[in-house]
Tab-separated table of C-alpha atoms in Angstrom:
chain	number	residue	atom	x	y	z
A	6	UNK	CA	-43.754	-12.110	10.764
A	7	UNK	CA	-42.019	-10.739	13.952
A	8	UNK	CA	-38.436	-11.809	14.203
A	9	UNK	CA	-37.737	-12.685	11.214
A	10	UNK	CA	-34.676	-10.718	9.420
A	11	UNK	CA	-33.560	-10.956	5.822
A	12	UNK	CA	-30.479	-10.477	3.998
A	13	UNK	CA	-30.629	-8.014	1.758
A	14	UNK	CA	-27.852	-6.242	-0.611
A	15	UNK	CA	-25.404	-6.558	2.492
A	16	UNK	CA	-27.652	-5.261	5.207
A	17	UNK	CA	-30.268	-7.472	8.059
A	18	UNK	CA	-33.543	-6.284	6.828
A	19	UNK	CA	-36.035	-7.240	9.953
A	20	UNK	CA	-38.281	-5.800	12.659
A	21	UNK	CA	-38.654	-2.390	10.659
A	22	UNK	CA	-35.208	-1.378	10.763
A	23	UNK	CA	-32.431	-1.426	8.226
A	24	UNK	CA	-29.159	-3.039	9.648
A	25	UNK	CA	-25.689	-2.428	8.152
A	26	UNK	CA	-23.929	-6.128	8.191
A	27	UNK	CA	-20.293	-4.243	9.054
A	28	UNK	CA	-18.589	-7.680	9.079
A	29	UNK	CA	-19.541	-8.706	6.184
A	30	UNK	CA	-18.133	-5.761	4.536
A	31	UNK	CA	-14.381	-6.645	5.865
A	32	UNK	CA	-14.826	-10.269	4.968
A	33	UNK	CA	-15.433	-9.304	1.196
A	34	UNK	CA	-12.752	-6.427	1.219
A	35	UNK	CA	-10.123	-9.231	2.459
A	36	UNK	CA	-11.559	-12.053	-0.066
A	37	UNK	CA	-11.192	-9.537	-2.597
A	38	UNK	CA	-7.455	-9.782	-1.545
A	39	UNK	CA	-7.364	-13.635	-1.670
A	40	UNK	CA	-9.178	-13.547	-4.971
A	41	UNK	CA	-5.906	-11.478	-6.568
A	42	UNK	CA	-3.703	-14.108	-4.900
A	43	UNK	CA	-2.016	-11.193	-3.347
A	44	UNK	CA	-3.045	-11.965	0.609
A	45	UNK	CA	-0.004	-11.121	2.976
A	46	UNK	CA	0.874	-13.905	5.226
A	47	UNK	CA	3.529	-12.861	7.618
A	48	UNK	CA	6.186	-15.305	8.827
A	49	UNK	CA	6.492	-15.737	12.584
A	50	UNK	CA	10.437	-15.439	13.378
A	51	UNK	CA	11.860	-14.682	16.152
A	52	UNK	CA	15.610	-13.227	15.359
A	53	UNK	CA	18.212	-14.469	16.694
A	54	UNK	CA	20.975	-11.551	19.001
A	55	UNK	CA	24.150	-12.206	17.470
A	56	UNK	CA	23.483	-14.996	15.096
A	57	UNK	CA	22.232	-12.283	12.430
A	58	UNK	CA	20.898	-13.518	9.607
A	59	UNK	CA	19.465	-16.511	11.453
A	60	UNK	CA	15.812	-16.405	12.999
A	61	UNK	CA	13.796	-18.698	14.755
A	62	UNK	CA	10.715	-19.816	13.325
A	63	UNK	CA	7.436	-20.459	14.354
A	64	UNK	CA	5.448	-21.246	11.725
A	65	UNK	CA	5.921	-24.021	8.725
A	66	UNK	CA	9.315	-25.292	8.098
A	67	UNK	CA	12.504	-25.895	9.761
A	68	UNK	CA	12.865	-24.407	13.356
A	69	UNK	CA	15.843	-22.036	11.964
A	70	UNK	CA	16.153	-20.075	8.942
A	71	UNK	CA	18.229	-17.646	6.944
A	72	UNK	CA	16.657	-14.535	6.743
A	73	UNK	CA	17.249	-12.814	2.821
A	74	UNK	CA	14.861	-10.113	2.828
A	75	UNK	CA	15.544	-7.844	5.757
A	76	UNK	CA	16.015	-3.834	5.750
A	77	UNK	CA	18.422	-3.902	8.073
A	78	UNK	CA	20.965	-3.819	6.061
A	79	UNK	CA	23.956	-4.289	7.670
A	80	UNK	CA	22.595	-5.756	10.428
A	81	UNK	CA	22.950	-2.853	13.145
A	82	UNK	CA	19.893	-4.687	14.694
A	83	UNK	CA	22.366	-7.331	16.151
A	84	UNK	CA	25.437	-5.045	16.513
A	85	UNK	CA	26.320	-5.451	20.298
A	86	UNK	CA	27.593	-2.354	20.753
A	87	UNK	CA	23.788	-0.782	19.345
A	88	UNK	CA	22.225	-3.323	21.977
A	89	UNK	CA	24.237	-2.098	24.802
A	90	UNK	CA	23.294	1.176	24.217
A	91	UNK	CA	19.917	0.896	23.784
A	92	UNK	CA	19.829	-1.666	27.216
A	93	UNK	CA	22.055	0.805	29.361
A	94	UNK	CA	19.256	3.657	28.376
A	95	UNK	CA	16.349	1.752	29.613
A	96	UNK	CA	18.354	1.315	32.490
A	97	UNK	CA	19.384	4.703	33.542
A	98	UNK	CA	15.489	6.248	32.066
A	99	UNK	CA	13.231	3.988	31.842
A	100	UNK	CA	11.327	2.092	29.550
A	101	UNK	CA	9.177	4.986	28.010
A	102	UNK	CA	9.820	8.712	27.219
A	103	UNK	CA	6.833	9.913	29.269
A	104	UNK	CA	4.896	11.615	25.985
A	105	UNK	CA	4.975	13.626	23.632
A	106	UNK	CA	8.510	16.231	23.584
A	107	UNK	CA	6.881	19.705	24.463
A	108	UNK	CA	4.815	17.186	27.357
A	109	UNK	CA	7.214	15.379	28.865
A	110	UNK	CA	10.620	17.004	27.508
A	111	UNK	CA	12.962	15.889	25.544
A	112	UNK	CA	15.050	13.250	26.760
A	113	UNK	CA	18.654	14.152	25.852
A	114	UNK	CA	19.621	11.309	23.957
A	115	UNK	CA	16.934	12.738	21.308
A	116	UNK	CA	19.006	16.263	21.225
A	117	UNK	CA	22.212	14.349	20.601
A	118	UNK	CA	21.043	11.847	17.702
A	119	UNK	CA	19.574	14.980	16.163
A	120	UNK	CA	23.095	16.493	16.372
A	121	UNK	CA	24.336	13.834	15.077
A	122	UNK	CA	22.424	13.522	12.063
A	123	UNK	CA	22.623	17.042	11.446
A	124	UNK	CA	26.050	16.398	11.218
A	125	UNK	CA	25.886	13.409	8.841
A	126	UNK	CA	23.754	14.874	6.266
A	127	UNK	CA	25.826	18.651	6.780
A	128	UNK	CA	22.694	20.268	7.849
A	129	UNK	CA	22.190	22.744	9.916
A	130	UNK	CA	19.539	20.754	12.087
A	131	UNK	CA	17.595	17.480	12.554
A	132	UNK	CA	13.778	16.767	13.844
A	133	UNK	CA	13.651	12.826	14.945
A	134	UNK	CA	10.034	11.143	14.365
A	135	UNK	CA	8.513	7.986	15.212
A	136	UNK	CA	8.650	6.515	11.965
A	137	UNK	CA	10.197	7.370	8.116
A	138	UNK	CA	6.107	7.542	7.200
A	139	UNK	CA	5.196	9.665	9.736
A	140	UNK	CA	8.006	11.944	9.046
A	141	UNK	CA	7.878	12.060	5.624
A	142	UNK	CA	3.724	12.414	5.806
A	143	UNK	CA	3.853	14.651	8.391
A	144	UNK	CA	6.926	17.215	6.754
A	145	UNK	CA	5.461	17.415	3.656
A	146	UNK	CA	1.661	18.131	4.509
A	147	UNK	CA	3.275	20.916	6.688
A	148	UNK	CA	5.568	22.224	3.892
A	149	UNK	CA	3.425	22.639	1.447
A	150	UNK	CA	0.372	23.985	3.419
A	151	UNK	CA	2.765	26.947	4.863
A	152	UNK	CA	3.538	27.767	1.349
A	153	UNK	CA	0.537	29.050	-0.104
A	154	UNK	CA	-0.701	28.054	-3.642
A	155	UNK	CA	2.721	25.259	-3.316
A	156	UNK	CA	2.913	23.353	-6.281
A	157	UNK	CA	4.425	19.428	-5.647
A	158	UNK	CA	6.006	17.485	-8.650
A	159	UNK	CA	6.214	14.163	-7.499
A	160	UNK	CA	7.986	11.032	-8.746
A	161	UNK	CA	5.701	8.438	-9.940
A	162	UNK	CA	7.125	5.517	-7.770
A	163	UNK	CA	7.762	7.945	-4.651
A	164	UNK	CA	6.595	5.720	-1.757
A	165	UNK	CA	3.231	5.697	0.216
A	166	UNK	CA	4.200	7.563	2.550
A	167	UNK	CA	5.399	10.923	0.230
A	168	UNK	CA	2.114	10.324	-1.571
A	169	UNK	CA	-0.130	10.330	1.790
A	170	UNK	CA	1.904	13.723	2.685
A	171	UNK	CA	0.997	15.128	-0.340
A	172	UNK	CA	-2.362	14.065	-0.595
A	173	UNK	CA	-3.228	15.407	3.377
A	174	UNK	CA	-1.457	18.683	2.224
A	175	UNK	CA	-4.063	19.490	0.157
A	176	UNK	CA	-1.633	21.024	-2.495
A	177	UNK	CA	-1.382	20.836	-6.627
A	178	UNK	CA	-0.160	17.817	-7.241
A	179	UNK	CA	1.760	17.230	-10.753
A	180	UNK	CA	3.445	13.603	-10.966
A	181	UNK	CA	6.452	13.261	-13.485
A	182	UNK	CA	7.552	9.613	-15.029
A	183	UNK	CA	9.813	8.406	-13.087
A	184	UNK	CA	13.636	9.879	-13.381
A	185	UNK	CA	12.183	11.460	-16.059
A	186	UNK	CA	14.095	15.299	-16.301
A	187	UNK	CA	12.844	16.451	-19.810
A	188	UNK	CA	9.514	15.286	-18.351
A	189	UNK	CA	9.928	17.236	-14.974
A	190	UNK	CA	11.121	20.226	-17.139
A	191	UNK	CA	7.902	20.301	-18.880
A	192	UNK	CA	5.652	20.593	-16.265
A	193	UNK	CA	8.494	23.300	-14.164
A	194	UNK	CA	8.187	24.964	-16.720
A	195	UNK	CA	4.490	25.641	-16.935
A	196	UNK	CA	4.099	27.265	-14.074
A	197	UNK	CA	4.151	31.186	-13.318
A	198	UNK	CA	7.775	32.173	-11.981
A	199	UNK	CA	6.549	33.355	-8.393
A	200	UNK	CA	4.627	30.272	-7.369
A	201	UNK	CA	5.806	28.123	-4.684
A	202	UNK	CA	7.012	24.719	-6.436
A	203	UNK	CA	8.778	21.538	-4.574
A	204	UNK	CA	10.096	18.338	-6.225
A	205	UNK	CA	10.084	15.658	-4.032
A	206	UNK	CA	12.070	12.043	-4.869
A	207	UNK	CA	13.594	9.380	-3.471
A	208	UNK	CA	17.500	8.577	-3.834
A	209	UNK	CA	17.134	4.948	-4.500
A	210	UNK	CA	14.038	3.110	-5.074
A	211	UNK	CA	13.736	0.128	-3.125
A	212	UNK	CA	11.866	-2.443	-5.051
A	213	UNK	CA	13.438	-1.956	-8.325
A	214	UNK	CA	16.980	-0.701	-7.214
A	215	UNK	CA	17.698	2.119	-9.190
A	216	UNK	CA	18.547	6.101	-8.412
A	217	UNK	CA	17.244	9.277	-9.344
A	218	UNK	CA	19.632	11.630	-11.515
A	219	UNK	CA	20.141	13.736	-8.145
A	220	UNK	CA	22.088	16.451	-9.598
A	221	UNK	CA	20.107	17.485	-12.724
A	222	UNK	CA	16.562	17.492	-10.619
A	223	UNK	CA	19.175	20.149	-8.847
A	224	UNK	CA	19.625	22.227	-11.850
A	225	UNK	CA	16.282	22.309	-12.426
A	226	UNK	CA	15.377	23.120	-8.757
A	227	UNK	CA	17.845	25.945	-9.516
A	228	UNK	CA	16.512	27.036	-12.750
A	229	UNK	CA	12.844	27.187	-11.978
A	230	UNK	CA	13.319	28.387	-8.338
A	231	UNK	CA	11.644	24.965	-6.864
A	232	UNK	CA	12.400	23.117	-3.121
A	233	UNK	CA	14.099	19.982	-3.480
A	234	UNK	CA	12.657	17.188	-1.330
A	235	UNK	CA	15.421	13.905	-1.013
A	236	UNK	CA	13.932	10.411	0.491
A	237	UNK	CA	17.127	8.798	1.387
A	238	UNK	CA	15.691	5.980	3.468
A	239	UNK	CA	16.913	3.075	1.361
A	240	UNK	CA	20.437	4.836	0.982
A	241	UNK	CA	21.173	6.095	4.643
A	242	UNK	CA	24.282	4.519	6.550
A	243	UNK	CA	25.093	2.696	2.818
A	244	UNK	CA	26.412	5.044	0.719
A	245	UNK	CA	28.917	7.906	1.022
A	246	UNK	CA	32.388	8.235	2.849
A	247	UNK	CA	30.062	8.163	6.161
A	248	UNK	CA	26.431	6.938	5.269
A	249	UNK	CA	25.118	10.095	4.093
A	250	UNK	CA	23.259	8.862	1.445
A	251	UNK	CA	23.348	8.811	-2.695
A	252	UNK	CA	23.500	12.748	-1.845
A	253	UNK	CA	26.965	12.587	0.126
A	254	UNK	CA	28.395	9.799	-2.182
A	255	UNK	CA	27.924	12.451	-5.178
A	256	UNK	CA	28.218	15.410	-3.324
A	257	UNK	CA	25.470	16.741	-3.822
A	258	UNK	CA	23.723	17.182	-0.406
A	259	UNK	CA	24.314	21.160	0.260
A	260	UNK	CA	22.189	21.321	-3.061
A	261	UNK	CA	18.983	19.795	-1.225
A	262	UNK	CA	16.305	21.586	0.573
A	263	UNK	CA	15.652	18.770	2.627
A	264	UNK	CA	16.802	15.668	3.485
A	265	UNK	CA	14.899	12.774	4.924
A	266	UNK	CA	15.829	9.428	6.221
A	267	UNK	CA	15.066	6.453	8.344
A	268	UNK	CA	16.645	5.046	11.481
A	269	UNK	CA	14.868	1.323	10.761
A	270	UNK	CA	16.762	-0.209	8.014
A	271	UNK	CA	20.622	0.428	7.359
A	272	UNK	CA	20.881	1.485	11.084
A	273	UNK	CA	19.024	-1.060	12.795
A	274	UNK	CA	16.715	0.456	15.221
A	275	UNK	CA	13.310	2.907	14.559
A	276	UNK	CA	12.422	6.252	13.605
A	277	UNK	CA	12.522	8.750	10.767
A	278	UNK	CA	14.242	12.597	10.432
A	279	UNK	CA	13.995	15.412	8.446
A	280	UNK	CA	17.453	17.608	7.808
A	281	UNK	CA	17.721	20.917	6.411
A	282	UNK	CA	17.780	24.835	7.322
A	283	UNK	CA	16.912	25.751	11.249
A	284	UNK	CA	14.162	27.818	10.122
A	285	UNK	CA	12.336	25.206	8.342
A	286	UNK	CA	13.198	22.413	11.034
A	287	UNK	CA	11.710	24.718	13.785
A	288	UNK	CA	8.592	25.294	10.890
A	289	UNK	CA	7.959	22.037	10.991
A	290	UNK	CA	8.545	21.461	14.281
A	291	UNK	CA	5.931	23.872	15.344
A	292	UNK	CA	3.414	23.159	12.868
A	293	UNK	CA	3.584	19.398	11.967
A	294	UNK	CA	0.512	17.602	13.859
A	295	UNK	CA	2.537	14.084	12.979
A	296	UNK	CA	5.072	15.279	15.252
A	297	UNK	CA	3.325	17.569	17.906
A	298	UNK	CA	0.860	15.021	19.240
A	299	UNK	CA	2.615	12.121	18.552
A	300	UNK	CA	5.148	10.642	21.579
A	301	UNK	CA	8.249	10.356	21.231
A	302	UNK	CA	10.775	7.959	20.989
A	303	UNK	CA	11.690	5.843	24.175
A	304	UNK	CA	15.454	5.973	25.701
A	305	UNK	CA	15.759	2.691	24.583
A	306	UNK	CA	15.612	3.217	20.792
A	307	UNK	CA	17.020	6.580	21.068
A	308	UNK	CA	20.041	5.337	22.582
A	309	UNK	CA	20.616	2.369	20.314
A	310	UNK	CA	19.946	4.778	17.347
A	311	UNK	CA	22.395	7.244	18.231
A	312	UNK	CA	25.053	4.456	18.829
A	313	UNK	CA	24.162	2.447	15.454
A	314	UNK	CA	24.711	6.314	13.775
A	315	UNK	CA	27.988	6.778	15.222
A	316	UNK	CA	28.986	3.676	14.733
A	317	UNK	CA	28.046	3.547	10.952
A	318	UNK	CA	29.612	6.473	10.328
A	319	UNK	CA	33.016	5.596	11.197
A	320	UNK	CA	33.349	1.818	9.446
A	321	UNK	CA	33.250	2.688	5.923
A	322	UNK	CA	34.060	-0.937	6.013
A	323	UNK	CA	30.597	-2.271	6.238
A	324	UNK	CA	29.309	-0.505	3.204
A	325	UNK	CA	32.461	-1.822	0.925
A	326	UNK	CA	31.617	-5.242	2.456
A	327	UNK	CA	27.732	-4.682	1.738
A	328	UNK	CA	28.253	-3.821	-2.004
A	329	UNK	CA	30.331	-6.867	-2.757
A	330	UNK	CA	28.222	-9.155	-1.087
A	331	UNK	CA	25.330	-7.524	-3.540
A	332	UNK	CA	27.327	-7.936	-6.464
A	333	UNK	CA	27.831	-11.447	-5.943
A	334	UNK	CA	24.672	-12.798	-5.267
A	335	UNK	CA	23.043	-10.880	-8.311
A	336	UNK	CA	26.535	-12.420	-10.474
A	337	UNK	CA	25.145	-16.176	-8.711
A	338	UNK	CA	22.061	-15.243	-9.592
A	339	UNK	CA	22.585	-14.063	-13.458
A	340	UNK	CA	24.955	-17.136	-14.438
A	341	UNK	CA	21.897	-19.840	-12.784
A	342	UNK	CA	20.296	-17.944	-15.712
A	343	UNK	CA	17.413	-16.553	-13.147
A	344	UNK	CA	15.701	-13.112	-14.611
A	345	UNK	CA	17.559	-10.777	-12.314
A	346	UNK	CA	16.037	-7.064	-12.629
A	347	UNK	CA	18.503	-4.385	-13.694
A	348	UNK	CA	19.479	-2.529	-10.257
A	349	UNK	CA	22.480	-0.465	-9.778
A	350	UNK	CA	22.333	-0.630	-6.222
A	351	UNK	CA	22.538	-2.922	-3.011
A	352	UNK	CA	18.348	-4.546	-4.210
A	353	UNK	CA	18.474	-7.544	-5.638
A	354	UNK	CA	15.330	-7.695	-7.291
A	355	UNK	CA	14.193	-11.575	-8.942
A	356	UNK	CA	11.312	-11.187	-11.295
A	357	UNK	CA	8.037	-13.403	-11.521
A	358	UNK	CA	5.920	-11.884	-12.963
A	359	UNK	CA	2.390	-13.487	-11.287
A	360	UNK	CA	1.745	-13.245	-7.435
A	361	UNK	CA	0.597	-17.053	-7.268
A	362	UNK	CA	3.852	-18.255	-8.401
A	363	UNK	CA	5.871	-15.554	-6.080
A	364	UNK	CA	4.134	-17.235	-3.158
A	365	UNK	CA	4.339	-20.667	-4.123
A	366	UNK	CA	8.304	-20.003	-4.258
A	367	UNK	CA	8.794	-18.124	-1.029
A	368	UNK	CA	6.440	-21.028	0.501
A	369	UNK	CA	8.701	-23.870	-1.038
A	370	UNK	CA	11.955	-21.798	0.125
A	371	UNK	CA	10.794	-21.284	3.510
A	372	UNK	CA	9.219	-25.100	4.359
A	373	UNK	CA	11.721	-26.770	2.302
A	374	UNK	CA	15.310	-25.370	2.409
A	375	UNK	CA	14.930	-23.152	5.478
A	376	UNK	CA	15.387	-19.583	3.041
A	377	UNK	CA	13.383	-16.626	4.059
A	378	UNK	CA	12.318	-14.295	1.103
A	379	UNK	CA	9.257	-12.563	0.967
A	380	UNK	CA	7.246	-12.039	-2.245
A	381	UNK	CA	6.383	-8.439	-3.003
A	382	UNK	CA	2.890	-8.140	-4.720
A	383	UNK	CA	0.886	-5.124	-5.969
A	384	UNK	CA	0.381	-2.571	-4.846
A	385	UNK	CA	3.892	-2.429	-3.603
A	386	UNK	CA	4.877	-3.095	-7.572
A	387	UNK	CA	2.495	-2.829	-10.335
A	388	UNK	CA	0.843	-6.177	-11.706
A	389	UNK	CA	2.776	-8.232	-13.655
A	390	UNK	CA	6.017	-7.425	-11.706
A	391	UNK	CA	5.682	-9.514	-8.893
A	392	UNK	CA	9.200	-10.347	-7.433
A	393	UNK	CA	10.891	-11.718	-4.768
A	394	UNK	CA	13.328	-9.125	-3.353
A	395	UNK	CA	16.428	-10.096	-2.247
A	396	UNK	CA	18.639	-7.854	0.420
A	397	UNK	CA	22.113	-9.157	1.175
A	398	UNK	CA	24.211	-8.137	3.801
A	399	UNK	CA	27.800	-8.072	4.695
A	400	UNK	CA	27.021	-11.050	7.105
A	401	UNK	CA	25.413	-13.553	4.307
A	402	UNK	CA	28.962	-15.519	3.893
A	403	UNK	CA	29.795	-17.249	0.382
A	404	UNK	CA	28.044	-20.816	1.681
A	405	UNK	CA	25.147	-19.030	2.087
A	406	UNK	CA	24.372	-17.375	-1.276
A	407	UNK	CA	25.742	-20.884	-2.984
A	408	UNK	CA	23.017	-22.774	-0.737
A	409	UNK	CA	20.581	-19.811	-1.281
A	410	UNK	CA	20.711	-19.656	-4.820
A	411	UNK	CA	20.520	-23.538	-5.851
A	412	UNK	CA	17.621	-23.539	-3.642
A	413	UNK	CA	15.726	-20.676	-5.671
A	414	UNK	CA	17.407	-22.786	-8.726
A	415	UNK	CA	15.634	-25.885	-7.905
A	416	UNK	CA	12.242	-24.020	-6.572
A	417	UNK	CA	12.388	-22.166	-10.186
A	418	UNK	CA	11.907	-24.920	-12.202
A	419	UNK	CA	9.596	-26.860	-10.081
A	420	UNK	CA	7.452	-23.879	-10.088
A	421	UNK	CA	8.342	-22.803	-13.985
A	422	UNK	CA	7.396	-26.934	-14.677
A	423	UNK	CA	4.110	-26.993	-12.909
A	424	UNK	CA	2.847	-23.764	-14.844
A	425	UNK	CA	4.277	-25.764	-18.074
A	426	UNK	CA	2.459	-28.735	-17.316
A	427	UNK	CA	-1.137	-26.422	-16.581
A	428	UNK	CA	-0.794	-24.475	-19.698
C-alpha cells in the first residue's frame, strides 16, 4: 500500500526504497553504555578563582562542593599570578591567535614557553600543541612514518592517546606487559640490528599510580639501538628539583629521545609539548598534520602557561607540600580500613571493583556530603577495577581529608550493606 513504511533490521523499509534509521543506531550504541552501568554523567561546577578546591554546583546536591578529583594538581588553575598573566595577554593581543603558526605567526609568548620548557626538561628545543593527545598522536604518527620499516614497543597501559599515534602511524606495533623489562627484552631482541625500533612509556600511570623502571628501558634503548619515547604528563611540574618530571627527579632525562608533557594538569592551564633534539623538533614540526593545520594556542593560555611554568619551577615548595598531603590521605584512608590500591606516587586510587557501586558512591558523596570524586569505569581501567580516584593537593587542609574520608567511610558501608542485603 503506498505510504506505508516498515521497520525492518534497523532500517524504514517503504515506498521502494531502503532507509538507514541513523538515530536509531546512536540510541543503541549509548544504551549499550547504560546497559554496562558505565554511562558518564558529568557534574556541572563552576570553580571557584581563589577558593581552589571549592566549586559551585549546578546540578544535585549542595550549592558548594570540594572538588577531590582534579588534574590540576597543585592548583595553578587558581594561582593569581597564572590568572594575571593569562588576563594581561588577552589584553595587550587579543582573545585569539589568528590561526594556525605558519598562518598567522607565532605569537611570541609561544617562542618563550617553548624556551622555557626546553629549558626544564634540558632539551635542546620545545614544539607547544593544543592538547597532550594531539601532541602525543600527532609526534608519534610522524616519528614513526619518517622512519621507515619503525618498529614501536608499546606499554600495555600507555594512554589513548600514544595508542591512537601509533595506530594512525601505520607502523609494527609490539606491546610489552606493563613495566615488564625481561618482557621488553624479548621482543628487542627479536628484531634485525638495523631496523628502526622506539619504546614508548609513560613515567607515571595515572589511574593506578605507579612508574615505569625509567632507567633500565634506557639500557635497553642503549643496547638494542631503540628511541626512547617518555609521557610525563602525570609527572610534569611534580617531581624533580624543578618539575621536570620522574626523568629529572632520577636523572635520567639526557638519556631520553623525547620527552612529552602536558600544560593542563600540574600547571593549570592547556596544551601539550614535545622536547628533544632540534632536528627532530623541526621534523616534526614540518611534517606533523596534528600540528600544521591545527591553530594555535591563544595569548591568553599561552601567557598563563608560561607564567604557571616559571612559577612551578622555582617553588619546590609546592611539590614537598603535594606529596605529604598524598601520603596522608592514602594513611586516612588505609587505617578506615578502605582497599587503597598500591601507588607510589601522588594517585590515590580507592578500589570497587563494579561500576554500579562506583557511581552509587560518587552520587551519595556528591548529593549528600558535598565531596566531588568521580568514578573511573572501563575502558579507562579494565573491568573489575572500577575505582574512584582520588587527587589531593597541597590546598586540601587536614579538616578536609578528616571530613572527606568519614564521608567515603559512611558511603562504604551503606553501599557494601545494600549489596549484602541483595546477595
Amino acid at each position: 500500500m503506498p505510504g506505508i513504511s516498515l521497520w525492518v533490521n534497523g532500517h524504514i523499509v517503504g515506498k521502494g526504497a531502503l532507509k538507514m534509521n541513523y538515530e536509531r543506531l546512536f540510541e543503541r550504541a549509548v544504551e549499550k553504555v547504560h546497559g554496562e552501568n558505565r554511562y558518564r554523567v558529568f557534574a556541572d561546577l563552576q570553580r571557584i578563582a581563589g577558593e581552589f578546591p571549592y566549586a559551585r554546583n549546578h546540578g544535585p546536591g549542595p550549592d558548594r562542593v570540594v572538588v577531590w578529583c582534579s588534574n590540576d594538581y597543585l592548583g595553578q588553575g587558581q594561582n593569581p599570578v597564572v590568572i594575571e598573566a593569562a588576563v594581561e595577554a588577552t589584553r595587550l593581543m587579543g582573545s585569539g591567535s589568528g590561526g594556525t603558526r605558519n598562518i598567522a605567526g607565532t605569537h611570541h609568548l609561544l617562542v618563550e614557553l617553548e624556551s622555557e620548557l626546553a629549558d626544564l626538561h634540558d632539551k635542546p628545543a620545545a614544539l607547544v600543541f593544543t592538547s597532550g593527545y594531539v601532541s602525543n598522536s600527532a609526534t608519534l604518527s610522524t616519528l614513526a612514518k619518517l622512519m621507515p620499516d619503525c618498529v614501536i614497543f608499546s606499554d600495555e597501559l600507555n594512554h589513548a592517546s600514544m595508542i591512537d599515534g601509533i595506530r594512525q602511524s601505520g607502523a609494527e606495533k609490539q606491546i610489552f606487559r606493563h613495566n615488564d623489562i625481561a618482557h621488553l627484552e624479548e621482543l628487542l631482541r627479536a628484531q634485525p640490528t638495523e631496523r628502526p625500533k622506539l619504546i614508548a612509556f609513560e613515567s607515571v600511570y595515572s589511574m593506578d599510580g605507579d612508574i615505569a623502571p625509567i632507567a633500565a628501558i634506557c639500557d635497553l634503548a642503549d643496547k638494542y639501538g631503540a628511541m626512547t619515547y617518555l609521557d610525563e604528563v602525570h609527572a610534569v611540574g611534580l617531581y624533580g628539583k624543578c618539575g621536570g618530571g620522574i626523568s629529572e627527579r632520577e636523572d635520567l632525562a639526557s638519556r631520553i629521545t623525547v620527552i612529552e608533557g602536558t600544560l593542563a594538569k600540574a600547571f593549570g592551564c592547556l596544551g601539550g609539548y614535545i622536547t628533544g633534539s632540534k632536528a627532530l623538533v623541526d621534523a616534526v614540526r614540518s611534517h606533523a598534520s596534528g600540528f600544521i593545520f591545527t591553530t594555535s594556542l591563544p595569548p591568553g593560555v599561552a601567557g598563563g602557561a608560561l607564567a604557571s611554568v616559571r612559577h612551578v619551577k622555582q617553588h619546590d615548595e609546592l611539590r614537598q607540600r603535594h606529596q605529604e598531603r598524598s601520603l596522608r590521605m592514602k594513611t586516612l584512608l588505609c587505617n578506615a580500613g578502605l582497599p587503597v590500591m598500591p601507588s607510589e606516587t601522588h594517585i590515590v586510587p580507592l578500589l570497587v571493583g563494579c561500576p554500579s557501586q562506583a557511581r552509587q558512591m560518587t552520587d551519595m558523596l556528591m548529593q549528600q556530603h558535598g565531596i566531588y570524586v568521580q568514578p573511573i569505569n572501563y575502558p579507562t581501567v579494565p573491568r573489575g577495577t572500577e575505582r574512584l580516584r582520588i587527587t589531593p593537593s597541597p590546598f586540601h587542609d587536614d579538616k578536609l581529608m578528616d571530613t572527606a574520608v568519614a564521608a567515603i567511610c559512611e558511603v562504604w558501608r551503606q553501599v557494601a550493606g545494600r549489596q549484602s542485603q541483595a546477595a
